[in-house]
Amino acid sequence: GNRASQVLIGPGRGYRFTVAGRNPLVRLRSYLYYASGRYEPEVSSFLADHIAPGDIFYDVGAHTGYYTHMALRLMKGSGTMVAFEPDPDAGTLLNAALASAGSGPRLEIRSEALGDSDHAAVLQMREGLCSQIEGESVPNRSTSRSLKVQVRSIDSLVRSGELPPPTVVKIDVEGGEMRVLDGMQMTL
């Protein structure tokens, strides 16, 4: 079965992850990739160099929380963390991963998607893969199910006072990154 493991080295050290999938060789390769701290090393290095205690970090497309966990460690107990993940399956894993991360800066997990404006949309989900917003991301050929979600812009969240403006933002939304950037022009 699938059991939880931890990243052993690098800025993501301590993050608990579960490798899913049916192929044992793919699971082994994925395990080694994560446990050795080699998951997206450029992004990890950038965040390690740019997140500091007291920052306000937005993890847009948080998925299961790898970068959210990393930022919690880098903020050393101060600052604000906002993780956005509209996929309810990934959100469950995100909540579980962050519950095991212990205390840290103020953390808010939000289930909205982010984009260029506030509107309703359809989230396309694929089992074992990242979800995406229909018509706003790279086309998805293998949708297993879909769900209506609320899309918000960072500008509207900051302007309304719901969230403070971020100092560092990580965006990974399956091809919809420009829409998220368009929705934070006033905030930038």
CSV table of N, CA, C and O in Angstrom, one decimal, residues 27 34 136 148:
chain,number,residue,atom,x,y,z
A,27,ARG,N,6.6,4.3,-8.7
A,27,ARG,CA,6.5,4.7,-7.2
A,27,ARG,C,7.9,4.8,-6.6
A,27,ARG,O,8.2,5.8,-5.9
A,34,TYR,N,11.5,12.6,-4.5
A,34,TYR,CA,11.0,13.5,-3.4
A,34,TYR,C,11.9,13.4,-2.1
A,34,TYR,O,12.3,14.4,-1.6
A,136,GLU,N,-9.3,27.6,-19.0
A,136,GLU,CA,-8.3,28.6,-18.5
A,136,GLU,C,-7.0,28.0,-18.3
A,136,GLU,O,-6.1,28.7,-17.9
A,148,LYS,N,-17.8,22.4,-9.8
A,148,LYS,CA,-17.9,23.9,-9.9
A,148,LYS,C,-17.2,24.5,-8.8
A,148,LYS,O,-17.3,24.0,-7.6
